[in-house]
């Protein structure tokens, strides 16, 4: 008689296979695997310096000794400094006057350039060239334009026409507009290209239907072109605003003899931060100024998101 062994008496169960991941889960794992290194790199490069700047703004640090925590003393010192408020007004003068002027000129040029067929690509490249030109070289060329005669091209031309000499960079009233003209000219090419891309994205059927209905060009511009260009316009408003809030190259290179212009009439916040950090070596105070600039830029970015959400 054969007796059952222990292995014969224990019931066996089939091994359950491991649950398979869905296609969506596997895709997400692959995506985040590829994004892990760039995200980590971005956090180290962007987020860490940002949070470190907030900490440094609460300290007294001159690069030679250890940072000493002083609380909000840098902010109290900054808001009590008349030079800071002068710089603050200059920065917003660049923003308030430069942004609408840039936007208007770029749209007008793009609107009519889009209708040109002869040498269209050449003209578009011609407008775009200043944007890819080195900022320092461009600023020095404009500085040469603004010099007194016989060196300065503009004043020499005015003298030939019988007009008086204009003091550009040496005047407290003319220096900021002179630099603003340079900044507007430098960024115009990019803005024109973006506006032209927005104009090309509008379907021709809208214009054809409008002309069949007997609408004029001005009405078509107001009722069709401008409303459909709103996303492009919003992007450019924010882009130009941030560029003017961060203006530095033109001011620094055009006023090297007196950085910031006569009596600081052209000095923006970025130049003030640069001088505080690398001329005075007052890193904590410079960090506090950086936090103020960061806050302004953040408000502008959040305003962009709010406008786009309102449109949707």
PDB file of C-alpha atoms in Angstrom:
ATOM      1  CA  UNK A   1       0.000   0.000   0.000  1.00  0.00           C
ATOM      2  CA  UNK A   2       1.385   3.360  -1.067  1.00  0.00           C
ATOM      3  CA  UNK A   3       1.107   6.099   1.515  1.00  0.00           C
ATOM      4  CA  UNK A   4       0.748   9.726   0.259  1.00  0.00           C
ATOM      5  CA  UNK A   5       3.755  11.895   0.895  1.00  0.00           C
ATOM      6  CA  UNK A   6       3.611  15.370   2.495  1.00  0.00           C
ATOM      7  CA  UNK A   7       3.964  17.042  -0.843  1.00  0.00           C
ATOM      8  CA  UNK A   8       0.978  15.079  -2.113  1.00  0.00           C
ATOM      9  CA  UNK A   9      -1.256  16.221   0.718  1.00  0.00           C
ATOM     10  CA  UNK A  10      -0.514  20.009   0.459  1.00  0.00           C
ATOM     11  CA  UNK A  11      -2.744  21.658  -2.127  1.00  0.00           C
ATOM     12  CA  UNK A  12      -0.856  23.523  -4.773  1.00  0.00           C
ATOM     13  CA  UNK A  13      -1.988  26.916  -6.111  1.00  0.00           C
ATOM     14  CA  UNK A  14      -0.967  28.359  -9.455  1.00  0.00           C
ATOM     15  CA  UNK A  15       1.518  31.222  -9.222  1.00  0.00           C
ATOM     16  CA  UNK A  16      -0.247  34.495  -9.951  1.00  0.00           C
ATOM     17  CA  UNK A  17       1.576  36.631 -12.529  1.00  0.00           C
ATOM     18  CA  UNK A  18       2.624  40.133 -11.433  1.00  0.00           C
ATOM     19  CA  UNK A  19       0.074  42.763 -12.369  1.00  0.00           C
ATOM     20  CA  UNK A  20       1.000  44.466 -15.609  1.00  0.00           C
ATOM     21  CA  UNK A  21       1.268  48.215 -15.706  1.00  0.00           C
ATOM     22  CA  UNK A  22      -1.066  50.050 -17.986  1.00  0.00           C
ATOM     23  CA  UNK A  23       0.246  51.699 -21.109  1.00  0.00           C
ATOM     24  CA  UNK A  24      -0.400  55.137 -19.602  1.00  0.00           C
ATOM     25  CA  UNK A  25       1.578  54.312 -16.435  1.00  0.00           C
ATOM     26  CA  UNK A  26       4.511  52.931 -18.400  1.00  0.00           C
ATOM     27  CA  UNK A  27       4.523  56.004 -20.622  1.00  0.00           C
ATOM     28  CA  UNK A  28       4.555  58.248 -17.565  1.00  0.00           C
ATOM     29  CA  UNK A  29       7.489  56.317 -16.082  1.00  0.00           C
ATOM     30  CA  UNK A  30       9.472  56.649 -19.297  1.00  0.00           C
ATOM     31  CA  UNK A  31       8.674  60.353 -19.580  1.00  0.00           C
ATOM     32  CA  UNK A  32       9.756  61.140 -16.016  1.00  0.00           C
ATOM     33  CA  UNK A  33      12.857  58.962 -16.435  1.00  0.00           C
ATOM     34  CA  UNK A  34      13.977  61.128 -19.333  1.00  0.00           C
ATOM     35  CA  UNK A  35      12.962  64.358 -17.556  1.00  0.00           C
ATOM     36  CA  UNK A  36      14.585  63.531 -14.219  1.00  0.00           C
ATOM     37  CA  UNK A  37      18.053  64.851 -15.083  1.00  0.00           C
ATOM     38  CA  UNK A  38      16.860  68.081 -16.788  1.00  0.00           C
ATOM     39  CA  UNK A  39      14.444  68.777 -13.927  1.00  0.00           C
ATOM     40  CA  UNK A  40      17.180  68.180 -11.357  1.00  0.00           C
ATOM     41  CA  UNK A  41      19.563  70.387 -13.316  1.00  0.00           C
ATOM     42  CA  UNK A  42      16.923  73.139 -13.557  1.00  0.00           C
ATOM     43  CA  UNK A  43      16.224  72.987  -9.818  1.00  0.00           C
ATOM     44  CA  UNK A  44      19.930  73.267  -8.995  1.00  0.00           C
ATOM     45  CA  UNK A  45      20.553  76.076 -11.474  1.00  0.00           C
ATOM     46  CA  UNK A  46      17.337  78.066 -10.934  1.00  0.00           C
ATOM     47  CA  UNK A  47      15.591  77.294  -7.668  1.00  0.00           C
ATOM     48  CA  UNK A  48      18.606  76.983  -5.370  1.00  0.00           C
ATOM     49  CA  UNK A  49      20.100  80.391  -6.333  1.00  0.00           C
ATOM     50  CA  UNK A  50      16.651  81.967  -5.976  1.00  0.00           C
ATOM     51  CA  UNK A  51      16.107  80.677  -2.450  1.00  0.00           C
ATOM     52  CA  UNK A  52      19.719  81.458  -1.588  1.00  0.00           C
ATOM     53  CA  UNK A  53      19.188  85.069  -2.708  1.00  0.00           C
ATOM     54  CA  UNK A  54      16.268  85.367  -0.266  1.00  0.00           C
ATOM     55  CA  UNK A  55      18.531  84.147   2.537  1.00  0.00           C
ATOM     56  CA  UNK A  56      21.412  86.446   1.544  1.00  0.00           C
ATOM     57  CA  UNK A  57      19.054  89.440   1.529  1.00  0.00           C
ATOM     58  CA  UNK A  58      18.696  88.956   5.287  1.00  0.00           C
ATOM     59  CA  UNK A  59      22.442  88.995   5.920  1.00  0.00           C
ATOM     60  CA  UNK A  60      25.436  91.317   5.892  1.00  0.00           C
ATOM     61  CA  UNK A  61      28.073  89.739   3.645  1.00  0.00           C
ATOM     62  CA  UNK A  62      31.075  91.266   1.880  1.00  0.00           C
ATOM     63  CA  UNK A  63      32.568  88.069   0.354  1.00  0.00           C
ATOM     64  CA  UNK A  64      35.546  88.265   2.731  1.00  0.00           C
ATOM     65  CA  UNK A  65      33.871  87.216   5.970  1.00  0.00           C
ATOM     66  CA  UNK A  66      31.014  84.959   6.990  1.00  0.00           C
ATOM     67  CA  UNK A  67      27.474  86.163   6.348  1.00  0.00           C
ATOM     68  CA  UNK A  68      25.908  87.746   9.437  1.00  0.00           C
ATOM     69  CA  UNK A  69      22.140  87.540   9.858  1.00  0.00           C
ATOM     70  CA  UNK A  70      20.650  91.039  10.251  1.00  0.00           C
ATOM     71  CA  UNK A  71      16.975  90.417   9.481  1.00  0.00           C
ATOM     72  CA  UNK A  72      15.192  93.013   7.344  1.00  0.00           C
ATOM     73  CA  UNK A  73      17.815  95.719   7.831  1.00  0.00           C
ATOM     74  CA  UNK A  74      18.791  95.639   4.139  1.00  0.00           C
ATOM     75  CA  UNK A  75      15.182  96.252   3.117  1.00  0.00           C
ATOM     76  CA  UNK A  76      14.785  99.139   5.587  1.00  0.00           C
ATOM     77  CA  UNK A  77      18.001 100.642   4.271  1.00  0.00           C
ATOM     78  CA  UNK A  78      16.897 100.210   0.658  1.00  0.00           C
ATOM     79  CA  UNK A  79      13.451 101.752   1.076  1.00  0.00           C
ATOM     80  CA  UNK A  80      14.981 104.713   2.907  1.00  0.00           C
ATOM     81  CA  UNK A  81      17.547 105.320   0.139  1.00  0.00           C
ATOM     82  CA  UNK A  82      16.572 108.122  -2.319  1.00  0.00           C
ATOM     83  CA  UNK A  83      18.954 106.591  -4.873  1.00  0.00           C
ATOM     84  CA  UNK A  84      16.933 103.381  -4.879  1.00  0.00           C
ATOM     85  CA  UNK A  85      13.697 105.231  -5.595  1.00  0.00           C
ATOM     86  CA  UNK A  86      15.401 107.181  -8.394  1.00  0.00           C
ATOM     87  CA  UNK A  87      16.509 103.876  -9.901  1.00  0.00           C
ATOM     88  CA  UNK A  88      13.041 102.431  -9.357  1.00  0.00           C
ATOM     89  CA  UNK A  89      11.472 105.340 -11.274  1.00  0.00           C
ATOM     90  CA  UNK A  90      13.998 104.963 -14.081  1.00  0.00           C
ATOM     91  CA  UNK A  91      13.220 101.262 -14.408  1.00  0.00           C
ATOM     92  CA  UNK A  92       9.493 101.884 -14.667  1.00  0.00           C
ATOM     93  CA  UNK A  93      10.083 104.746 -17.099  1.00  0.00           C
ATOM     94  CA  UNK A  94      11.759 102.235 -19.421  1.00  0.00           C
ATOM     95  CA  UNK A  95       8.799  99.895 -18.895  1.00  0.00           C
ATOM     96  CA  UNK A  96       5.915 102.352 -19.183  1.00  0.00           C
ATOM     97  CA  UNK A  97       7.198 104.269 -22.197  1.00  0.00           C
ATOM     98  CA  UNK A  98       9.229 101.607 -23.959  1.00  0.00           C
ATOM     99  CA  UNK A  99       6.658  98.801 -23.978  1.00  0.00           C
ATOM    100  CA  UNK A 100       3.766 100.545 -25.827  1.00  0.00           C
ATOM    101  CA  UNK A 101       6.121 102.299 -28.250  1.00  0.00           C
ATOM    102  CA  UNK A 102       7.863  99.022 -29.106  1.00  0.00           C
ATOM    103  CA  UNK A 103       4.564  97.214 -29.484  1.00  0.00           C
ATOM    104  CA  UNK A 104       3.042  99.876 -31.733  1.00  0.00           C
ATOM    105  CA  UNK A 105       6.060 100.201 -34.030  1.00  0.00           C
ATOM    106  CA  UNK A 106       6.476  96.425 -34.296  1.00  0.00           C
ATOM    107  CA  UNK A 107       2.823  95.899 -35.195  1.00  0.00           C
ATOM    108  CA  UNK A 108       2.740  98.659 -37.816  1.00  0.00           C
ATOM    109  CA  UNK A 109       5.911  97.396 -39.491  1.00  0.00           C
ATOM    110  CA  UNK A 110       4.733  93.763 -39.372  1.00  0.00           C
ATOM    111  CA  UNK A 111       1.271  94.649 -40.677  1.00  0.00           C
ATOM    112  CA  UNK A 112       2.603  96.398 -43.776  1.00  0.00           C
ATOM    113  CA  UNK A 113       5.646  94.158 -44.242  1.00  0.00           C
ATOM    114  CA  UNK A 114       3.321  91.153 -44.379  1.00  0.00           C
ATOM    115  CA  UNK A 115       1.731  92.684 -47.492  1.00  0.00           C
ATOM    116  CA  UNK A 116       5.030  93.266 -49.279  1.00  0.00           C
ATOM    117  CA  UNK A 117       5.908  90.629 -51.843  1.00  0.00           C
ATOM    118  CA  UNK A 118       9.010  92.148 -53.441  1.00  0.00           C
ATOM    119  CA  UNK A 119      12.198  91.283 -51.466  1.00  0.00           C
ATOM    120  CA  UNK A 120      10.026  90.164 -48.551  1.00  0.00           C
ATOM    121  CA  UNK A 121      12.584  87.765 -47.031  1.00  0.00           C
ATOM    122  CA  UNK A 122      15.385  90.280 -47.417  1.00  0.00           C
ATOM    123  CA  UNK A 123      13.424  93.012 -45.639  1.00  0.00           C
ATOM    124  CA  UNK A 124      12.422  90.638 -42.864  1.00  0.00           C
ATOM    125  CA  UNK A 125      16.048  89.608 -42.336  1.00  0.00           C
ATOM    126  CA  UNK A 126      17.089  93.269 -42.392  1.00  0.00           C
ATOM    127  CA  UNK A 127      14.703  94.080 -39.551  1.00  0.00           C
ATOM    128  CA  UNK A 128      15.823  91.016 -37.588  1.00  0.00           C
ATOM    129  CA  UNK A 129      19.561  91.723 -37.784  1.00  0.00           C
ATOM    130  CA  UNK A 130      19.702  94.204 -34.852  1.00  0.00           C
ATOM    131  CA  UNK A 131      18.193  91.565 -32.557  1.00  0.00           C
ATOM    132  CA  UNK A 132      21.066  89.126 -33.187  1.00  0.00           C
ATOM    133  CA  UNK A 133      23.747  91.817 -33.011  1.00  0.00           C
ATOM    134  CA  UNK A 134      25.968  91.831 -29.927  1.00  0.00           C
ATOM    135  CA  UNK A 135      24.456  94.222 -27.400  1.00  0.00           C
ATOM    136  CA  UNK A 136      27.806  95.778 -26.485  1.00  0.00           C
ATOM    137  CA  UNK A 137      28.762  96.462 -30.111  1.00  0.00           C
ATOM    138  CA  UNK A 138      25.340  97.895 -30.876  1.00  0.00           C
ATOM    139  CA  UNK A 139      25.439 100.159 -27.807  1.00  0.00           C
ATOM    140  CA  UNK A 140      28.869 101.541 -28.745  1.00  0.00           C
ATOM    141  CA  UNK A 141      27.715 102.287 -32.290  1.00  0.00           C
ATOM    142  CA  UNK A 142      24.735 104.232 -30.933  1.00  0.00           C
ATOM    143  CA  UNK A 143      27.021 105.960 -28.457  1.00  0.00           C
ATOM    144  CA  UNK A 144      29.067 107.126 -31.422  1.00  0.00           C
ATOM    145  CA  UNK A 145      25.885 108.413 -33.096  1.00  0.00           C
ATOM    146  CA  UNK A 146      25.083 110.502 -30.014  1.00  0.00           C
ATOM    147  CA  UNK A 147      28.507 112.140 -29.653  1.00  0.00           C
ATOM    148  CA  UNK A 148      28.938 115.932 -30.193  1.00  0.00           C
ATOM    149  CA  UNK A 149      30.078 117.080 -33.650  1.00  0.00           C
ATOM    150  CA  UNK A 150      32.162 116.405 -35.617  1.00  0.00           C
ATOM    151  CA  UNK A 151      32.326 112.846 -34.171  1.00  0.00           C
ATOM    152  CA  UNK A 152      28.624 112.232 -33.634  1.00  0.00           C
ATOM    153  CA  UNK A 153      26.668 111.354 -36.759  1.00  0.00           C
ATOM    154  CA  UNK A 154      23.309 112.742 -35.554  1.00  0.00           C
ATOM    155  CA  UNK A 155      24.648 116.092 -34.331  1.00  0.00           C
ATOM    156  CA  UNK A 156      26.767 116.457 -37.460  1.00  0.00           C
ATOM    157  CA  UNK A 157      23.680 115.934 -39.622  1.00  0.00           C
ATOM    158  CA  UNK A 158      21.714 118.443 -37.533  1.00  0.00           C
ATOM    159  CA  UNK A 159      24.511 120.968 -37.963  1.00  0.00           C
ATOM    160  CA  UNK A 160      24.452 120.490 -41.732  1.00  0.00           C
ATOM    161  CA  UNK A 161      20.717 121.198 -41.711  1.00  0.00           C
ATOM    162  CA  UNK A 162      21.176 124.359 -39.654  1.00  0.00           C
ATOM    163  CA  UNK A 163      19.892 123.025 -36.317  1.00  0.00           C
ATOM    164  CA  UNK A 164      21.599 123.337 -32.964  1.00  0.00           C
ATOM    165  CA  UNK A 165      23.531 120.631 -31.189  1.00  0.00           C
ATOM    166  CA  UNK A 166      21.627 118.242 -28.899  1.00  0.00           C
ATOM    167  CA  UNK A 167      23.235 116.909 -25.739  1.00  0.00           C
ATOM    168  CA  UNK A 168      22.112 113.284 -25.620  1.00  0.00           C
ATOM    169  CA  UNK A 169      23.973 111.120 -23.092  1.00  0.00           C
ATOM    170  CA  UNK A 170      25.275 114.040 -21.040  1.00  0.00           C
ATOM    171  CA  UNK A 171      21.825 115.479 -20.280  1.00  0.00           C
ATOM    172  CA  UNK A 172      19.660 114.433 -17.357  1.00  0.00           C
ATOM    173  CA  UNK A 173      16.547 114.863 -19.494  1.00  0.00           C
ATOM    174  CA  UNK A 174      17.748 113.403 -22.799  1.00  0.00           C
ATOM    175  CA  UNK A 175      19.909 110.500 -21.648  1.00  0.00           C
ATOM    176  CA  UNK A 176      17.109 108.103 -20.708  1.00  0.00           C
ATOM    177  CA  UNK A 177      15.065 108.653 -23.922  1.00  0.00           C
ATOM    178  CA  UNK A 178      18.269 108.268 -25.978  1.00  0.00           C
ATOM    179  CA  UNK A 179      19.030 104.897 -24.398  1.00  0.00           C
ATOM    180  CA  UNK A 180      15.372 103.873 -24.691  1.00  0.00           C
ATOM    181  CA  UNK A 181      15.501 104.486 -28.445  1.00  0.00           C
ATOM    182  CA  UNK A 182      18.484 102.141 -28.652  1.00  0.00           C
ATOM    183  CA  UNK A 183      16.709  99.437 -26.626  1.00  0.00           C
ATOM    184  CA  UNK A 184      13.548  99.713 -28.724  1.00  0.00           C
ATOM    185  CA  UNK A 185      15.540  99.465 -31.952  1.00  0.00           C
ATOM    186  CA  UNK A 186      17.467  96.449 -30.651  1.00  0.00           C
ATOM    187  CA  UNK A 187      14.372  94.363 -29.868  1.00  0.00           C
ATOM    188  CA  UNK A 188      12.219  95.435 -32.778  1.00  0.00           C
ATOM    189  CA  UNK A 189      13.228  92.623 -35.134  1.00  0.00           C
ATOM    190  CA  UNK A 190      12.087  89.814 -32.842  1.00  0.00           C
ATOM    191  CA  UNK A 191       8.773  91.510 -32.154  1.00  0.00           C
ATOM    192  CA  UNK A 192       8.119  92.047 -35.858  1.00  0.00           C
ATOM    193  CA  UNK A 193       8.774  88.363 -36.607  1.00  0.00           C
ATOM    194  CA  UNK A 194       6.377  87.272 -33.840  1.00  0.00           C
ATOM    195  CA  UNK A 195       3.666  89.644 -35.045  1.00  0.00           C
ATOM    196  CA  UNK A 196       4.078  88.397 -38.606  1.00  0.00           C
ATOM    197  CA  UNK A 197       3.727  84.807 -37.403  1.00  0.00           C
ATOM    198  CA  UNK A 198       0.505  85.794 -35.631  1.00  0.00           C
ATOM    199  CA  UNK A 199      -0.812  87.509 -38.755  1.00  0.00           C
ATOM    200  CA  UNK A 200      -0.020  84.471 -40.909  1.00  0.00           C
ATOM    201  CA  UNK A 201      -1.883  82.224 -38.436  1.00  0.00           C
ATOM    202  CA  UNK A 202      -5.196  84.064 -39.041  1.00  0.00           C
ATOM    203  CA  UNK A 203      -7.218  82.118 -41.655  1.00  0.00           C
ATOM    204  CA  UNK A 204      -7.784  83.962 -44.948  1.00  0.00           C
ATOM    205  CA  UNK A 205     -11.425  82.856 -44.948  1.00  0.00           C
ATOM    206  CA  UNK A 206     -12.178  85.463 -42.271  1.00  0.00           C
ATOM    207  CA  UNK A 207     -10.861  88.248 -44.472  1.00  0.00           C
ATOM    208  CA  UNK A 208     -12.615  86.930 -47.558  1.00  0.00           C
ATOM    209  CA  UNK A 209     -15.951  86.757 -45.740  1.00  0.00           C
ATOM    210  CA  UNK A 210     -15.466  90.253 -44.355  1.00  0.00           C
ATOM    211  CA  UNK A 211     -14.715  91.720 -47.777  1.00  0.00           C
ATOM    212  CA  UNK A 212     -17.744  89.951 -49.266  1.00  0.00           C
ATOM    213  CA  UNK A 213     -19.845  91.636 -46.579  1.00  0.00           C
ATOM    214  CA  UNK A 214     -18.418  94.987 -47.693  1.00  0.00           C
ATOM    215  CA  UNK A 215     -16.249  95.745 -44.642  1.00  0.00           C
ATOM    216  CA  UNK A 216     -13.413  98.228 -45.082  1.00  0.00           C
ATOM    217  CA  UNK A 217      -9.776  97.654 -44.180  1.00  0.00           C
ATOM    218  CA  UNK A 218     -10.006  99.691 -40.962  1.00  0.00           C
ATOM    219  CA  UNK A 219     -13.064  97.746 -39.793  1.00  0.00           C
ATOM    220  CA  UNK A 220     -11.381  94.436 -40.648  1.00  0.00           C
ATOM    221  CA  UNK A 221      -8.353  95.516 -38.630  1.00  0.00           C
ATOM    222  CA  UNK A 222     -10.455  96.383 -35.574  1.00  0.00           C
ATOM    223  CA  UNK A 223     -12.960  93.537 -35.767  1.00  0.00           C
ATOM    224  CA  UNK A 224     -10.834  90.627 -37.010  1.00  0.00           C
ATOM    225  CA  UNK A 225      -7.072  91.212 -36.968  1.00  0.00           C
ATOM    226  CA  UNK A 226      -6.589  92.797 -33.551  1.00  0.00           C
ATOM    227  CA  UNK A 227      -8.929  90.434 -31.621  1.00  0.00           C
ATOM    228  CA  UNK A 228      -7.344  87.334 -33.179  1.00  0.00           C
ATOM    229  CA  UNK A 229      -3.876  88.699 -32.430  1.00  0.00           C
ATOM    230  CA  UNK A 230      -4.614  88.927 -28.704  1.00  0.00           C
ATOM    231  CA  UNK A 231      -2.544  85.851 -27.675  1.00  0.00           C
ATOM    232  CA  UNK A 232       0.422  87.156 -29.690  1.00  0.00           C
ATOM    233  CA  UNK A 233       0.005  90.646 -28.256  1.00  0.00           C
ATOM    234  CA  UNK A 234      -0.203  89.340 -24.677  1.00  0.00           C
ATOM    235  CA  UNK A 235       2.989  87.335 -25.148  1.00  0.00           C
ATOM    236  CA  UNK A 236       4.856  90.302 -26.598  1.00  0.00           C
ATOM    237  CA  UNK A 237       3.621  92.697 -23.905  1.00  0.00           C
ATOM    238  CA  UNK A 238       4.992  90.426 -21.187  1.00  0.00           C
ATOM    239  CA  UNK A 239       8.187  89.659 -23.133  1.00  0.00           C
ATOM    240  CA  UNK A 240       8.915  93.332 -23.807  1.00  0.00           C
ATOM    241  CA  UNK A 241       8.017  94.320 -20.244  1.00  0.00           C
ATOM    242  CA  UNK A 242      10.452  91.800 -18.783  1.00  0.00           C
ATOM    243  CA  UNK A 243      13.155  92.938 -21.222  1.00  0.00           C
ATOM    244  CA  UNK A 244      12.777  96.572 -20.141  1.00  0.00           C
ATOM    245  CA  UNK A 245      12.665  95.648 -16.455  1.00  0.00           C
ATOM    246  CA  UNK A 246      15.970  93.795 -16.923  1.00  0.00           C
ATOM    247  CA  UNK A 247      17.628  96.393 -19.172  1.00  0.00           C
ATOM    248  CA  UNK A 248      21.368  96.566 -18.519  1.00  0.00           C
ATOM    249  CA  UNK A 249      23.601  96.187 -21.595  1.00  0.00           C
ATOM    250  CA  UNK A 250      22.606  99.398 -23.353  1.00  0.00           C
ATOM    251  CA  UNK A 251      22.828 101.511 -20.203  1.00  0.00           C
ATOM    252  CA  UNK A 252      26.160 100.090 -19.039  1.00  0.00           C
ATOM    253  CA  UNK A 253      27.910 100.331 -22.415  1.00  0.00           C
ATOM    254  CA  UNK A 254      26.555 103.733 -23.382  1.00  0.00           C
ATOM    255  CA  UNK A 255      27.396 105.371 -20.035  1.00  0.00           C
ATOM    256  CA  UNK A 256      30.719 103.719 -19.162  1.00  0.00           C
ATOM    257  CA  UNK A 257      32.316 107.045 -18.226  1.00  0.00           C
ATOM    258  CA  UNK A 258      29.525 107.668 -15.728  1.00  0.00           C
ATOM    259  CA  UNK A 259      27.613 104.371 -15.223  1.00  0.00           C
ATOM    260  CA  UNK A 260      23.939 105.168 -14.904  1.00  0.00           C
ATOM    261  CA  UNK A 261      24.154 108.506 -16.695  1.00  0.00           C
ATOM    262  CA  UNK A 262      24.398 111.997 -15.213  1.00  0.00           C
ATOM    263  CA  UNK A 263      23.053 112.006 -11.635  1.00  0.00           C
ATOM    264  CA  UNK A 264      21.868 108.417 -12.146  1.00  0.00           C
ATOM    265  CA  UNK A 265      19.197 109.567 -14.597  1.00  0.00           C
ATOM    266  CA  UNK A 266      19.410 106.373 -16.674  1.00  0.00           C
ATOM    267  CA  UNK A 267      20.366 103.807 -14.014  1.00  0.00           C
ATOM    268  CA  UNK A 268      18.003 100.773 -13.901  1.00  0.00           C
ATOM    269  CA  UNK A 269      17.644  98.265 -11.084  1.00  0.00           C
ATOM    270  CA  UNK A 270      19.912  95.670 -12.713  1.00  0.00           C
ATOM    271  CA  UNK A 271      22.775  98.155 -12.998  1.00  0.00           C
ATOM    272  CA  UNK A 272      22.254  99.194  -9.379  1.00  0.00           C
ATOM    273  CA  UNK A 273      22.437  95.537  -8.322  1.00  0.00           C
ATOM    274  CA  UNK A 274      25.625  95.069 -10.352  1.00  0.00           C
ATOM    275  CA  UNK A 275      27.316  98.106  -8.806  1.00  0.00           C
ATOM    276  CA  UNK A 276      26.225  97.184  -5.272  1.00  0.00           C
ATOM    277  CA  UNK A 277      27.494  93.617  -5.628  1.00  0.00           C
ATOM    278  CA  UNK A 278      30.710  93.992  -7.651  1.00  0.00           C
ATOM    279  CA  UNK A 279      31.807  97.548  -6.900  1.00  0.00           C
ATOM    280  CA  UNK A 280      30.802  97.902  -3.244  1.00  0.00           C
ATOM    281  CA  UNK A 281      30.893  94.139  -2.479  1.00  0.00           C
ATOM    282  CA  UNK A 282      27.751  94.553  -0.383  1.00  0.00           C
ATOM    283  CA  UNK A 283      26.255  91.212  -1.347  1.00  0.00           C
ATOM    284  CA  UNK A 284      23.438  91.179   1.207  1.00  0.00           C
ATOM    285  CA  UNK A 285      22.169  94.581   0.074  1.00  0.00           C
ATOM    286  CA  UNK A 286      22.483  93.520  -3.573  1.00  0.00           C
ATOM    287  CA  UNK A 287      20.486  90.367  -2.805  1.00  0.00           C
ATOM    288  CA  UNK A 288      17.697  92.493  -1.281  1.00  0.00           C
ATOM    289  CA  UNK A 289      17.581  94.575  -4.463  1.00  0.00           C
ATOM    290  CA  UNK A 290      17.463  91.345  -6.471  1.00  0.00           C
ATOM    291  CA  UNK A 291      14.489  90.127  -4.442  1.00  0.00           C
ATOM    292  CA  UNK A 292      12.636  93.350  -5.256  1.00  0.00           C
ATOM    293  CA  UNK A 293      13.350  92.899  -8.966  1.00  0.00           C
ATOM    294  CA  UNK A 294      12.327  89.239  -8.784  1.00  0.00           C
ATOM    295  CA  UNK A 295       9.028  90.241  -7.165  1.00  0.00           C
ATOM    296  CA  UNK A 296       8.301  92.718  -9.934  1.00  0.00           C
ATOM    297  CA  UNK A 297       9.067  90.118 -12.606  1.00  0.00           C
ATOM    298  CA  UNK A 298       6.881  87.562 -10.820  1.00  0.00           C
ATOM    299  CA  UNK A 299       3.941  89.957 -10.727  1.00  0.00           C
ATOM    300  CA  UNK A 300       4.290  90.579 -14.464  1.00  0.00           C
ATOM    301  CA  UNK A 301       4.377  86.817 -15.166  1.00  0.00           C
ATOM    302  CA  UNK A 302       1.323  86.153 -12.999  1.00  0.00           C
ATOM    303  CA  UNK A 303      -0.468  88.963 -14.801  1.00  0.00           C
ATOM    304  CA  UNK A 304       0.227  87.164 -18.076  1.00  0.00           C
ATOM    305  CA  UNK A 305      -1.289  83.942 -16.743  1.00  0.00           C
ATOM    306  CA  UNK A 306      -4.350  85.814 -15.502  1.00  0.00           C
ATOM    307  CA  UNK A 307      -4.935  87.480 -18.872  1.00  0.00           C
ATOM    308  CA  UNK A 308      -4.589  84.190 -20.756  1.00  0.00           C
ATOM    309  CA  UNK A 309      -6.971  82.439 -18.319  1.00  0.00           C
ATOM    310  CA  UNK A 310      -9.459  85.277 -18.722  1.00  0.00           C
ATOM    311  CA  UNK A 311      -9.302  84.842 -22.477  1.00  0.00           C
ATOM    312  CA  UNK A 312      -9.959  81.096 -22.219  1.00  0.00           C
TER     313      UNK A 312
END
